[in-house]
Amino acid sequence: MIKRIIFLFWGLFLFALGIVLTVKSNLGTAPWDVLHLGLINYLPVTMGEVSQMTGILVILLSWILGVKPGWGSVANMYFIGFFIDIIMASGWIPGPQQWFFQLVMLLAGVWIIGWASYFYLTAAFGAGPRDSFMVGAIQKTGWPVWKVRTILESAVAAIGYSLGGPIGIGTIIVALTLGPSIQWAFSIMGKRAQDIEHDPLVFWRRRTVVSDNQR
């Protein structure tokens, strides 16, 4: 259990670090981060806080669609935003000015997010809010993964862009390389994400009353 908890929080920290690197590259970010950065133009919150707010909303929507969150889903919602704000406030990741170093930073962020996904998913405490929402949408519509993910992330990016979020070549690069980066990390470790059995989110357990005749 301790190893799983370490994997969970190490993965969430790495995920936040990867997000910050893609943002600091200034080449464009992943669709959900386009939305987050767009929203902070209108809300008096940090990027981490708006990530937490959208995470809560997405968890609720996923639950409505029939996908119950795990403890990892809740931890994902809160701690990635928490770590994003800590890393951003520290100021130890500069924004490079030369295009080559911007690209290197962006790709490093994608690579780190790939390993982050491996660690927090293999902890088996539940998928992230946005992945859970995607699964719920797939179950309800019956559409293939690529179609649901494309529609969902295109819509999120479009809303974020309309709010002033940054879309650029980096957005396309992230979209094309993030999946392979996650798959590469799992392949290196000899595991498959679909084989992981996640623990459900349980607030209480029903007590079974056994009568004397059943004992």
mmCIF file with all atom_site columns, C-alpha atoms in Angstrom:
data_model
loop_
_atom_site.group_PDB
_atom_site.id
_atom_site.type_symbol
_atom_site.label_atom_id
_atom_site.label_alt_id
_atom_site.label_comp_id
_atom_site.label_asym_id
_atom_site.label_entity_id
_atom_site.label_seq_id
_atom_site.pdbx_PDB_ins_code
_atom_site.Cartn_x
_atom_site.Cartn_y
_atom_site.Cartn_z
_atom_site.occupancy
_atom_site.B_iso_or_equiv
_atom_site.pdbx_formal_charge
_atom_site.auth_seq_id
_atom_site.auth_comp_id
_atom_site.auth_asym_id
_atom_site.auth_atom_id
_atom_site.pdbx_PDB_model_num
ATOM 1   C CA . MET A 1 1   ? 0.000   0.000   0.000   1.00 0.00 ? 1   MET A CA 1
ATOM 2   C CA . ILE A 1 2   ? 2.808   2.418   0.903   1.00 0.00 ? 2   ILE A CA 1
ATOM 3   C CA . LYS A 1 3   ? 4.481   1.764   -2.457  1.00 0.00 ? 3   LYS A CA 1
ATOM 4   C CA . ARG A 1 4   ? 1.194   2.489   -4.249  1.00 0.00 ? 4   ARG A CA 1
ATOM 5   C CA . ILE A 1 5   ? 0.745   5.771   -2.375  1.00 0.00 ? 5   ILE A CA 1
ATOM 6   C CA . ILE A 1 6   ? 4.322   6.797   -3.231  1.00 0.00 ? 6   ILE A CA 1
ATOM 7   C CA . PHE A 1 7   ? 3.680   5.938   -6.889  1.00 0.00 ? 7   PHE A CA 1
ATOM 8   C CA . LEU A 1 8   ? 0.461   7.971   -6.830  1.00 0.00 ? 8   LEU A CA 1
ATOM 9   C CA . PHE A 1 9   ? 1.967   11.159  -5.422  1.00 0.00 ? 9   PHE A CA 1
ATOM 10  C CA . TRP A 1 10  ? 5.205   10.870  -7.395  1.00 0.00 ? 10  TRP A CA 1
ATOM 11  C CA . GLY A 1 11  ? 3.104   10.516  -10.538 1.00 0.00 ? 11  GLY A CA 1
ATOM 12  C CA . LEU A 1 12  ? 0.935   13.504  -9.665  1.00 0.00 ? 12  LEU A CA 1
ATOM 13  C CA . PHE A 1 13  ? 3.989   15.666  -8.979  1.00 0.00 ? 13  PHE A CA 1
ATOM 14  C CA . LEU A 1 14  ? 5.589   14.620  -12.273 1.00 0.00 ? 14  LEU A CA 1
ATOM 15  C CA . PHE A 1 15  ? 2.317   15.328  -14.087 1.00 0.00 ? 15  PHE A CA 1
ATOM 16  C CA . ALA A 1 16  ? 2.262   18.864  -12.679 1.00 0.00 ? 16  ALA A CA 1
ATOM 17  C CA . LEU A 1 17  ? 5.929   19.335  -13.617 1.00 0.00 ? 17  LEU A CA 1
ATOM 18  C CA . GLY A 1 18  ? 5.234   18.166  -17.161 1.00 0.00 ? 18  GLY A CA 1
ATOM 19  C CA . ILE A 1 19  ? 2.304   20.566  -17.491 1.00 0.00 ? 19  ILE A CA 1
ATOM 20  C CA . VAL A 1 20  ? 4.408   23.491  -16.257 1.00 0.00 ? 20  VAL A CA 1
ATOM 21  C CA . LEU A 1 21  ? 7.142   22.650  -18.774 1.00 0.00 ? 21  LEU A CA 1
ATOM 22  C CA . THR A 1 22  ? 4.656   22.640  -21.659 1.00 0.00 ? 22  THR A CA 1
ATOM 23  C CA . VAL A 1 23  ? 3.196   25.947  -20.488 1.00 0.00 ? 23  VAL A CA 1
ATOM 24  C CA . LYS A 1 24  ? 6.615   27.551  -20.000 1.00 0.00 ? 24  LYS A CA 1
ATOM 25  C CA . SER A 1 25  ? 7.695   26.457  -23.489 1.00 0.00 ? 25  SER A CA 1
ATOM 26  C CA . ASN A 1 26  ? 5.295   29.110  -24.801 1.00 0.00 ? 26  ASN A CA 1
ATOM 27  C CA . LEU A 1 27  ? 4.586   27.078  -27.933 1.00 0.00 ? 27  LEU A CA 1
ATOM 28  C CA . GLY A 1 28  ? 1.022   26.165  -27.014 1.00 0.00 ? 28  GLY A CA 1
ATOM 29  C CA . THR A 1 29  ? -0.310  23.701  -24.457 1.00 0.00 ? 29  THR A CA 1
ATOM 30  C CA . ALA A 1 30  ? -2.535  20.638  -24.230 1.00 0.00 ? 30  ALA A CA 1
ATOM 31  C CA . PRO A 1 31  ? -6.278  21.309  -24.821 1.00 0.00 ? 31  PRO A CA 1
ATOM 32  C CA . TRP A 1 32  ? -7.282  21.182  -21.147 1.00 0.00 ? 32  TRP A CA 1
ATOM 33  C CA . ASP A 1 33  ? -4.489  23.581  -20.222 1.00 0.00 ? 33  ASP A CA 1
ATOM 34  C CA . VAL A 1 34  ? -5.611  25.916  -23.027 1.00 0.00 ? 34  VAL A CA 1
ATOM 35  C CA . LEU A 1 35  ? -8.960  25.990  -21.217 1.00 0.00 ? 35  LEU A CA 1
ATOM 36  C CA . HIS A 1 36  ? -7.354  26.517  -17.800 1.00 0.00 ? 36  HIS A CA 1
ATOM 37  C CA . LEU A 1 37  ? -5.184  29.382  -19.032 1.00 0.00 ? 37  LEU A CA 1
ATOM 38  C CA . GLY A 1 38  ? -8.164  30.900  -20.806 1.00 0.00 ? 38  GLY A CA 1
ATOM 39  C CA . LEU A 1 39  ? -10.287 30.795  -17.655 1.00 0.00 ? 39  LEU A CA 1
ATOM 40  C CA . ILE A 1 40  ? -7.695  32.539  -15.489 1.00 0.00 ? 40  ILE A CA 1
ATOM 41  C CA . ASN A 1 41  ? -8.091  35.570  -17.760 1.00 0.00 ? 41  ASN A CA 1
ATOM 42  C CA . TYR A 1 42  ? -11.549 35.977  -16.260 1.00 0.00 ? 42  TYR A CA 1
ATOM 43  C CA . LEU A 1 43  ? -11.319 34.413  -12.809 1.00 0.00 ? 43  LEU A CA 1
ATOM 44  C CA . PRO A 1 44  ? -9.228  35.609  -9.828  1.00 0.00 ? 44  PRO A CA 1
ATOM 45  C CA . VAL A 1 45  ? -7.551  32.216  -9.422  1.00 0.00 ? 45  VAL A CA 1
ATOM 46  C CA . THR A 1 46  ? -4.239  30.552  -10.203 1.00 0.00 ? 46  THR A CA 1
ATOM 47  C CA . MET A 1 47  ? -3.745  27.947  -12.914 1.00 0.00 ? 47  MET A CA 1
ATOM 48  C CA . GLY A 1 48  ? -3.610  25.235  -10.266 1.00 0.00 ? 48  GLY A CA 1
ATOM 49  C CA . GLU A 1 49  ? -6.841  26.398  -8.680  1.00 0.00 ? 49  GLU A CA 1
ATOM 50  C CA . VAL A 1 50  ? -8.717  26.532  -11.980 1.00 0.00 ? 50  VAL A CA 1
ATOM 51  C CA . SER A 1 51  ? -7.414  23.024  -12.742 1.00 0.00 ? 51  SER A CA 1
ATOM 52  C CA . GLN A 1 52  ? -8.919  21.880  -9.443  1.00 0.00 ? 52  GLN A CA 1
ATOM 53  C CA . MET A 1 53  ? -12.232 23.602  -10.205 1.00 0.00 ? 53  MET A CA 1
ATOM 54  C CA . THR A 1 54  ? -12.598 21.992  -13.623 1.00 0.00 ? 54  THR A CA 1
ATOM 55  C CA . GLY A 1 55  ? -11.495 18.676  -12.118 1.00 0.00 ? 55  GLY A CA 1
ATOM 56  C CA . ILE A 1 56  ? -14.358 18.759  -9.608  1.00 0.00 ? 56  ILE A CA 1
ATOM 57  C CA . LEU A 1 57  ? -16.847 19.522  -12.381 1.00 0.00 ? 57  LEU A CA 1
ATOM 58  C CA . VAL A 1 58  ? -15.512 16.739  -14.591 1.00 0.00 ? 58  VAL A CA 1
ATOM 59  C CA . ILE A 1 59  ? -15.632 14.208  -11.729 1.00 0.00 ? 59  ILE A CA 1
ATOM 60  C CA . LEU A 1 60  ? -19.299 15.060  -11.137 1.00 0.00 ? 60  LEU A CA 1
ATOM 61  C CA . LEU A 1 61  ? -20.106 14.782  -14.844 1.00 0.00 ? 61  LEU A CA 1
ATOM 62  C CA . SER A 1 62  ? -18.293 11.439  -15.021 1.00 0.00 ? 62  SER A CA 1
ATOM 63  C CA . TRP A 1 63  ? -20.264 10.167  -12.036 1.00 0.00 ? 63  TRP A CA 1
ATOM 64  C CA . ILE A 1 64  ? -23.503 11.201  -13.769 1.00 0.00 ? 64  ILE A CA 1
ATOM 65  C CA . LEU A 1 65  ? -22.359 9.200   -16.812 1.00 0.00 ? 65  LEU A CA 1
ATOM 66  C CA . GLY A 1 66  ? -21.878 6.159   -14.597 1.00 0.00 ? 66  GLY A CA 1
ATOM 67  C CA . VAL A 1 67  ? -18.117 6.207   -13.993 1.00 0.00 ? 67  VAL A CA 1
ATOM 68  C CA . LYS A 1 68  ? -17.409 6.215   -10.271 1.00 0.00 ? 68  LYS A CA 1
ATOM 69  C CA . PRO A 1 69  ? -14.213 8.007   -9.216  1.00 0.00 ? 69  PRO A CA 1
ATOM 70  C CA . GLY A 1 70  ? -11.439 6.399   -7.224  1.00 0.00 ? 70  GLY A CA 1
ATOM 71  C CA . TRP A 1 71  ? -9.306  7.962   -4.529  1.00 0.00 ? 71  TRP A CA 1
ATOM 72  C CA . GLY A 1 72  ? -6.711  8.562   -7.225  1.00 0.00 ? 72  GLY A CA 1
ATOM 73  C CA . SER A 1 73  ? -9.271  10.558  -9.199  1.00 0.00 ? 73  SER A CA 1
ATOM 74  C CA . VAL A 1 74  ? -9.833  12.879  -6.254  1.00 0.00 ? 74  VAL A CA 1
ATOM 75  C CA . ALA A 1 75  ? -6.094  13.099  -5.528  1.00 0.00 ? 75  ALA A CA 1
ATOM 76  C CA . ASN A 1 76  ? -5.477  13.821  -9.217  1.00 0.00 ? 76  ASN A CA 1
ATOM 77  C CA . MET A 1 77  ? -8.029  16.635  -9.155  1.00 0.00 ? 77  MET A CA 1
ATOM 78  C CA . TYR A 1 78  ? -6.519  18.330  -6.090  1.00 0.00 ? 78  TYR A CA 1
ATOM 79  C CA . PHE A 1 79  ? -2.798  17.612  -5.994  1.00 0.00 ? 79  PHE A CA 1
ATOM 80  C CA . ILE A 1 80  ? -1.877  18.231  -9.631  1.00 0.00 ? 80  ILE A CA 1
ATOM 81  C CA . GLY A 1 81  ? -3.261  21.756  -9.259  1.00 0.00 ? 81  GLY A CA 1
ATOM 82  C CA . PHE A 1 82  ? -1.535  22.076  -5.890  1.00 0.00 ? 82  PHE A CA 1
ATOM 83  C CA . PHE A 1 83  ? 1.830   21.045  -7.337  1.00 0.00 ? 83  PHE A CA 1
ATOM 84  C CA . ILE A 1 84  ? 1.372   23.266  -10.407 1.00 0.00 ? 84  ILE A CA 1
ATOM 85  C CA . ASP A 1 85  ? 1.036   26.328  -8.195  1.00 0.00 ? 85  ASP A CA 1
ATOM 86  C CA . ILE A 1 86  ? 4.050   25.366  -6.084  1.00 0.00 ? 86  ILE A CA 1
ATOM 87  C CA . ILE A 1 87  ? 6.259   24.848  -9.154  1.00 0.00 ? 87  ILE A CA 1
ATOM 88  C CA . MET A 1 88  ? 4.988   28.031  -10.816 1.00 0.00 ? 88  MET A CA 1
ATOM 89  C CA . ALA A 1 89  ? 5.545   30.088  -7.659  1.00 0.00 ? 89  ALA A CA 1
ATOM 90  C CA . SER A 1 90  ? 9.060   28.726  -7.170  1.00 0.00 ? 90  SER A CA 1
ATOM 91  C CA . GLY A 1 91  ? 10.232  30.360  -10.391 1.00 0.00 ? 91  GLY A CA 1
ATOM 92  C CA . TRP A 1 92  ? 12.923  27.716  -10.951 1.00 0.00 ? 92  TRP A CA 1
ATOM 93  C CA . ILE A 1 93  ? 11.695  26.855  -14.454 1.00 0.00 ? 93  ILE A CA 1
ATOM 94  C CA . PRO A 1 94  ? 12.532  29.758  -16.780 1.00 0.00 ? 94  PRO A CA 1
ATOM 95  C CA . GLY A 1 95  ? 10.776  30.426  -20.057 1.00 0.00 ? 95  GLY A CA 1
ATOM 96  C CA . PRO A 1 96  ? 13.321  29.931  -22.881 1.00 0.00 ? 96  PRO A CA 1
ATOM 97  C CA . GLN A 1 97  ? 13.414  32.505  -25.661 1.00 0.00 ? 97  GLN A CA 1
ATOM 98  C CA . GLN A 1 98  ? 15.011  30.461  -28.447 1.00 0.00 ? 98  GLN A CA 1
ATOM 99  C CA . TRP A 1 99  ? 12.729  28.230  -30.486 1.00 0.00 ? 99  TRP A CA 1
ATOM 100 C CA . PHE A 1 100 ? 14.977  25.157  -30.190 1.00 0.00 ? 100 PHE A CA 1
ATOM 101 C CA . PHE A 1 101 ? 15.008  25.263  -26.387 1.00 0.00 ? 101 PHE A CA 1
ATOM 102 C CA . GLN A 1 102 ? 11.258  25.931  -26.325 1.00 0.00 ? 102 GLN A CA 1
ATOM 103 C CA . LEU A 1 103 ? 10.744  22.750  -28.348 1.00 0.00 ? 103 LEU A CA 1
ATOM 104 C CA . VAL A 1 104 ? 13.084  20.780  -26.084 1.00 0.00 ? 104 VAL A CA 1
ATOM 105 C CA . MET A 1 105 ? 11.166  21.987  -23.031 1.00 0.00 ? 105 MET A CA 1
ATOM 106 C CA . LEU A 1 106 ? 7.834   21.081  -24.611 1.00 0.00 ? 106 LEU A CA 1
ATOM 107 C CA . LEU A 1 107 ? 8.974   17.567  -25.536 1.00 0.00 ? 107 LEU A CA 1
ATOM 108 C CA . ALA A 1 108 ? 10.516  17.101  -22.083 1.00 0.00 ? 108 ALA A CA 1
ATOM 109 C CA . GLY A 1 109 ? 7.148   18.008  -20.581 1.00 0.00 ? 109 GLY A CA 1
ATOM 110 C CA . VAL A 1 110 ? 5.365   15.447  -22.766 1.00 0.00 ? 110 VAL A CA 1
ATOM 111 C CA . TRP A 1 111 ? 7.943   12.785  -21.873 1.00 0.00 ? 111 TRP A CA 1
ATOM 112 C CA . ILE A 1 112 ? 7.565   13.499  -18.148 1.00 0.00 ? 112 ILE A CA 1
ATOM 113 C CA . ILE A 1 113 ? 3.753   13.377  -18.395 1.00 0.00 ? 113 ILE A CA 1
ATOM 114 C CA . GLY A 1 114 ? 4.098   9.948   -20.022 1.00 0.00 ? 114 GLY A CA 1
ATOM 115 C CA . TRP A 1 115 ? 6.012   8.618   -17.021 1.00 0.00 ? 115 TRP A CA 1
ATOM 116 C CA . ALA A 1 116 ? 3.726   10.494  -14.637 1.00 0.00 ? 116 ALA A CA 1
ATOM 117 C CA . SER A 1 117 ? 0.756   8.675   -16.139 1.00 0.00 ? 117 SER A CA 1
ATOM 118 C CA . TYR A 1 118 ? 2.519   5.349   -15.658 1.00 0.00 ? 118 TYR A CA 1
ATOM 119 C CA . PHE A 1 119 ? 3.184   5.988   -11.968 1.00 0.00 ? 119 PHE A CA 1
ATOM 120 C CA . TYR A 1 120 ? -0.218  7.318   -10.961 1.00 0.00 ? 120 TYR A CA 1
ATOM 121 C CA . LEU A 1 121 ? -2.147  4.762   -13.023 1.00 0.00 ? 121 LEU A CA 1
ATOM 122 C CA . THR A 1 122 ? -0.153  1.762   -11.755 1.00 0.00 ? 122 THR A CA 1
ATOM 123 C CA . ALA A 1 123 ? -0.922  2.932   -8.219  1.00 0.00 ? 123 ALA A CA 1
ATOM 124 C CA . ALA A 1 124 ? -4.433  1.655   -9.138  1.00 0.00 ? 124 ALA A CA 1
ATOM 125 C CA . PHE A 1 125 ? -6.383  4.216   -7.126  1.00 0.00 ? 125 PHE A CA 1
ATOM 126 C CA . GLY A 1 126 ? -8.460  5.369   -10.105 1.00 0.00 ? 126 GLY A CA 1
ATOM 127 C CA . ALA A 1 127 ? -7.958  7.216   -13.362 1.00 0.00 ? 127 ALA A CA 1
ATOM 128 C CA . GLY A 1 128 ? -7.868  10.998  -13.608 1.00 0.00 ? 128 GLY A CA 1
ATOM 129 C CA . PRO A 1 129 ? -11.105 13.012  -13.835 1.00 0.00 ? 129 PRO A CA 1
ATOM 130 C CA . ARG A 1 130 ? -10.755 13.800  -17.538 1.00 0.00 ? 130 ARG A CA 1
ATOM 131 C CA . ASP A 1 131 ? -9.989  10.204  -18.529 1.00 0.00 ? 131 ASP A CA 1
ATOM 132 C CA . SER A 1 132 ? -12.958 9.041   -16.451 1.00 0.00 ? 132 SER A CA 1
ATOM 133 C CA . PHE A 1 133 ? -15.190 11.524  -18.248 1.00 0.00 ? 133 PHE A CA 1
ATOM 134 C CA . MET A 1 134 ? -13.949 10.228  -21.593 1.00 0.00 ? 134 MET A CA 1
ATOM 135 C CA . VAL A 1 135 ? -14.744 6.653   -20.551 1.00 0.00 ? 135 VAL A CA 1
ATOM 136 C CA . GLY A 1 136 ? -18.246 7.701   -19.460 1.00 0.00 ? 136 GLY A CA 1
ATOM 137 C CA . ALA A 1 137 ? -18.856 9.456   -22.767 1.00 0.00 ? 137 ALA A CA 1
ATOM 138 C CA . ILE A 1 138 ? -17.697 6.375   -24.669 1.00 0.00 ? 138 ILE A CA 1
ATOM 139 C CA . GLN A 1 139 ? -20.043 4.154   -22.668 1.00 0.00 ? 139 GLN A CA 1
ATOM 140 C CA . LYS A 1 140 ? -23.024 6.444   -23.241 1.00 0.00 ? 140 LYS A CA 1
ATOM 141 C CA . THR A 1 141 ? -22.488 7.149   -26.944 1.00 0.00 ? 141 THR A CA 1
ATOM 142 C CA . GLY A 1 142 ? -20.972 3.863   -28.069 1.00 0.00 ? 142 GLY A CA 1
ATOM 143 C CA . TRP A 1 143 ? -18.488 5.838   -30.174 1.00 0.00 ? 143 TRP A CA 1
ATOM 144 C CA . PRO A 1 144 ? -14.846 4.725   -30.536 1.00 0.00 ? 144 PRO A CA 1
ATOM 145 C CA . VAL A 1 145 ? -12.171 6.197   -28.287 1.00 0.00 ? 145 VAL A CA 1
ATOM 146 C CA . TRP A 1 146 ? -10.540 8.294   -31.014 1.00 0.00 ? 146 TRP A CA 1
ATOM 147 C CA . LYS A 1 147 ? -13.830 9.962   -31.936 1.00 0.00 ? 147 LYS A CA 1
ATOM 148 C CA . VAL A 1 148 ? -14.849 10.820  -28.374 1.00 0.00 ? 148 VAL A CA 1
ATOM 149 C CA . ARG A 1 149 ? -11.356 12.042  -27.458 1.00 0.00 ? 149 ARG A CA 1
ATOM 150 C CA . THR A 1 150 ? -11.087 14.139  -30.625 1.00 0.00 ? 150 THR A CA 1
ATOM 151 C CA . ILE A 1 151 ? -14.482 15.781  -30.125 1.00 0.00 ? 151 ILE A CA 1
ATOM 152 C CA . LEU A 1 152 ? -13.914 16.330  -26.404 1.00 0.00 ? 152 LEU A CA 1
ATOM 153 C CA . GLU A 1 153 ? -10.434 17.810  -26.642 1.00 0.00 ? 153 GLU A CA 1
ATOM 154 C CA . SER A 1 154 ? -11.275 19.880  -29.740 1.00 0.00 ? 154 SER A CA 1
ATOM 155 C CA . ALA A 1 155 ? -14.248 21.376  -27.905 1.00 0.00 ? 155 ALA A CA 1
ATOM 156 C CA . VAL A 1 156 ? -12.162 22.081  -24.800 1.00 0.00 ? 156 VAL A CA 1
ATOM 157 C CA . ALA A 1 157 ? -9.389  23.689  -26.868 1.00 0.00 ? 157 ALA A CA 1
ATOM 158 C CA . ALA A 1 158 ? -11.897 25.798  -28.820 1.00 0.00 ? 158 ALA A CA 1
ATOM 159 C CA . ILE A 1 159 ? -13.533 27.084  -25.630 1.00 0.00 ? 159 ILE A CA 1
ATOM 160 C CA . GLY A 1 160 ? -10.132 27.803  -24.094 1.00 0.00 ? 160 GLY A CA 1
ATOM 161 C CA . TYR A 1 161 ? -8.956  29.613  -27.219 1.00 0.00 ? 161 TYR A CA 1
ATOM 162 C CA . SER A 1 162 ? -12.106 31.763  -27.261 1.00 0.00 ? 162 SER A CA 1
ATOM 163 C CA . LEU A 1 163 ? -11.232 32.769  -23.698 1.00 0.00 ? 163 LEU A CA 1
ATOM 164 C CA . GLY A 1 164 ? -7.682  33.743  -24.673 1.00 0.00 ? 164 GLY A CA 1
ATOM 165 C CA . GLY A 1 165 ? -5.917  30.452  -23.965 1.00 0.00 ? 165 GLY A CA 1
ATOM 166 C CA . PRO A 1 166 ? -2.688  29.760  -25.910 1.00 0.00 ? 166 PRO A CA 1
ATOM 167 C CA . ILE A 1 167 ? -2.982  27.493  -28.947 1.00 0.00 ? 167 ILE A CA 1
ATOM 168 C CA . GLY A 1 168 ? 0.099   26.976  -31.108 1.00 0.00 ? 168 GLY A CA 1
ATOM 169 C CA . ILE A 1 169 ? 2.289   24.377  -32.740 1.00 0.00 ? 169 ILE A CA 1
ATOM 170 C CA . GLY A 1 170 ? 2.885   22.966  -29.271 1.00 0.00 ? 170 GLY A CA 1
ATOM 171 C CA . THR A 1 171 ? -0.810  22.088  -28.959 1.00 0.00 ? 171 THR A CA 1
ATOM 172 C CA . ILE A 1 172 ? -0.561  19.918  -32.068 1.00 0.00 ? 172 ILE A CA 1
ATOM 173 C CA . ILE A 1 173 ? 2.720   18.365  -30.916 1.00 0.00 ? 173 ILE A CA 1
ATOM 174 C CA . VAL A 1 174 ? 1.236   17.469  -27.526 1.00 0.00 ? 174 VAL A CA 1
ATOM 175 C CA . ALA A 1 175 ? -1.851  15.979  -29.182 1.00 0.00 ? 175 ALA A CA 1
ATOM 176 C CA . LEU A 1 176 ? 0.306   13.794  -31.440 1.00 0.00 ? 176 LEU A CA 1
ATOM 177 C CA . THR A 1 177 ? 2.957   12.721  -28.932 1.00 0.00 ? 177 THR A CA 1
ATOM 178 C CA . LEU A 1 178 ? 1.258   12.415  -25.539 1.00 0.00 ? 178 LEU A CA 1
ATOM 179 C CA . GLY A 1 179 ? -0.428  9.082   -26.254 1.00 0.00 ? 179 GLY A CA 1
ATOM 180 C CA . PRO A 1 180 ? 2.776   7.489   -27.602 1.00 0.00 ? 180 PRO A CA 1
ATOM 181 C CA . SER A 1 181 ? 4.708   8.898   -24.627 1.00 0.00 ? 181 SER A CA 1
ATOM 182 C CA . ILE A 1 182 ? 2.357   7.184   -22.160 1.00 0.00 ? 182 ILE A CA 1
ATOM 183 C CA . GLN A 1 183 ? 2.414   3.969   -24.184 1.00 0.00 ? 183 GLN A CA 1
ATOM 184 C CA . TRP A 1 184 ? 6.222   4.055   -24.316 1.00 0.00 ? 184 TRP A CA 1
ATOM 185 C CA . ALA A 1 185 ? 6.487   4.339   -20.527 1.00 0.00 ? 185 ALA A CA 1
ATOM 186 C CA . PHE A 1 186 ? 4.175   1.361   -20.013 1.00 0.00 ? 186 PHE A CA 1
ATOM 187 C CA . SER A 1 187 ? 6.027   -0.653  -22.646 1.00 0.00 ? 187 SER A CA 1
ATOM 188 C CA . ILE A 1 188 ? 9.397   0.016   -20.995 1.00 0.00 ? 188 ILE A CA 1
ATOM 189 C CA . MET A 1 189 ? 7.988   -1.286  -17.711 1.00 0.00 ? 189 MET A CA 1
ATOM 190 C CA . GLY A 1 190 ? 6.286   -4.252  -19.384 1.00 0.00 ? 190 GLY A CA 1
ATOM 191 C CA . LYS A 1 191 ? 2.764   -3.312  -18.299 1.00 0.00 ? 191 LYS A CA 1
ATOM 192 C CA . ARG A 1 192 ? -0.534  -2.411  -19.968 1.00 0.00 ? 192 ARG A CA 1
ATOM 193 C CA . ALA A 1 193 ? -2.813  0.357   -18.699 1.00 0.00 ? 193 ALA A CA 1
ATOM 194 C CA . GLN A 1 194 ? -5.944  -1.649  -19.545 1.00 0.00 ? 194 GLN A CA 1
ATOM 195 C CA . ASP A 1 195 ? -4.875  -4.487  -17.227 1.00 0.00 ? 195 ASP A CA 1
ATOM 196 C CA . ILE A 1 196 ? -4.892  -2.301  -14.111 1.00 0.00 ? 196 ILE A CA 1
ATOM 197 C CA . GLU A 1 197 ? -7.760  -2.909  -11.676 1.00 0.00 ? 197 GLU A CA 1
ATOM 198 C CA . HIS A 1 198 ? -8.441  0.339   -9.833  1.00 0.00 ? 198 HIS A CA 1
ATOM 199 C CA . ASP A 1 199 ? -9.786  0.548   -6.298  1.00 0.00 ? 199 ASP A CA 1
ATOM 200 C CA . PRO A 1 200 ? -13.215 2.231   -6.099  1.00 0.00 ? 200 PRO A CA 1
ATOM 201 C CA . LEU A 1 201 ? -13.917 5.312   -4.029  1.00 0.00 ? 201 LEU A CA 1
ATOM 202 C CA . VAL A 1 202 ? -15.595 3.971   -0.876  1.00 0.00 ? 202 VAL A CA 1
ATOM 203 C CA . PHE A 1 203 ? -16.862 6.237   1.891   1.00 0.00 ? 203 PHE A CA 1
ATOM 204 C CA . TRP A 1 204 ? -18.361 3.457   3.923   1.00 0.00 ? 204 TRP A CA 1
ATOM 205 C CA . ARG A 1 205 ? -18.853 -0.255  3.783   1.00 0.00 ? 205 ARG A CA 1
ATOM 206 C CA . ARG A 1 206 ? -22.222 -1.877  4.301   1.00 0.00 ? 206 ARG A CA 1
ATOM 207 C CA . ARG A 1 207 ? -22.217 -4.049  7.388   1.00 0.00 ? 207 ARG A CA 1
ATOM 208 C CA . THR A 1 208 ? -23.697 -7.485  6.895   1.00 0.00 ? 208 THR A CA 1
ATOM 209 C CA . VAL A 1 209 ? -25.922 -8.655  9.731   1.00 0.00 ? 209 VAL A CA 1
ATOM 210 C CA . VAL A 1 210 ? -25.709 -12.391 10.196  1.00 0.00 ? 210 VAL A CA 1
ATOM 211 C CA . SER A 1 211 ? -28.542 -14.080 12.073  1.00 0.00 ? 211 SER A CA 1
ATOM 212 C CA . ASP A 1 212 ? -27.989 -16.838 14.596  1.00 0.00 ? 212 ASP A CA 1
ATOM 213 C CA . ASN A 1 213 ? -29.400 -19.375 12.130  1.00 0.00 ? 213 ASN A CA 1
ATOM 214 C CA . GLN A 1 214 ? -26.748 -18.435 9.561   1.00 0.00 ? 214 GLN A CA 1
ATOM 215 C CA . ARG A 1 215 ? -23.830 -18.816 11.941  1.00 0.00 ? 215 ARG A CA 1
#
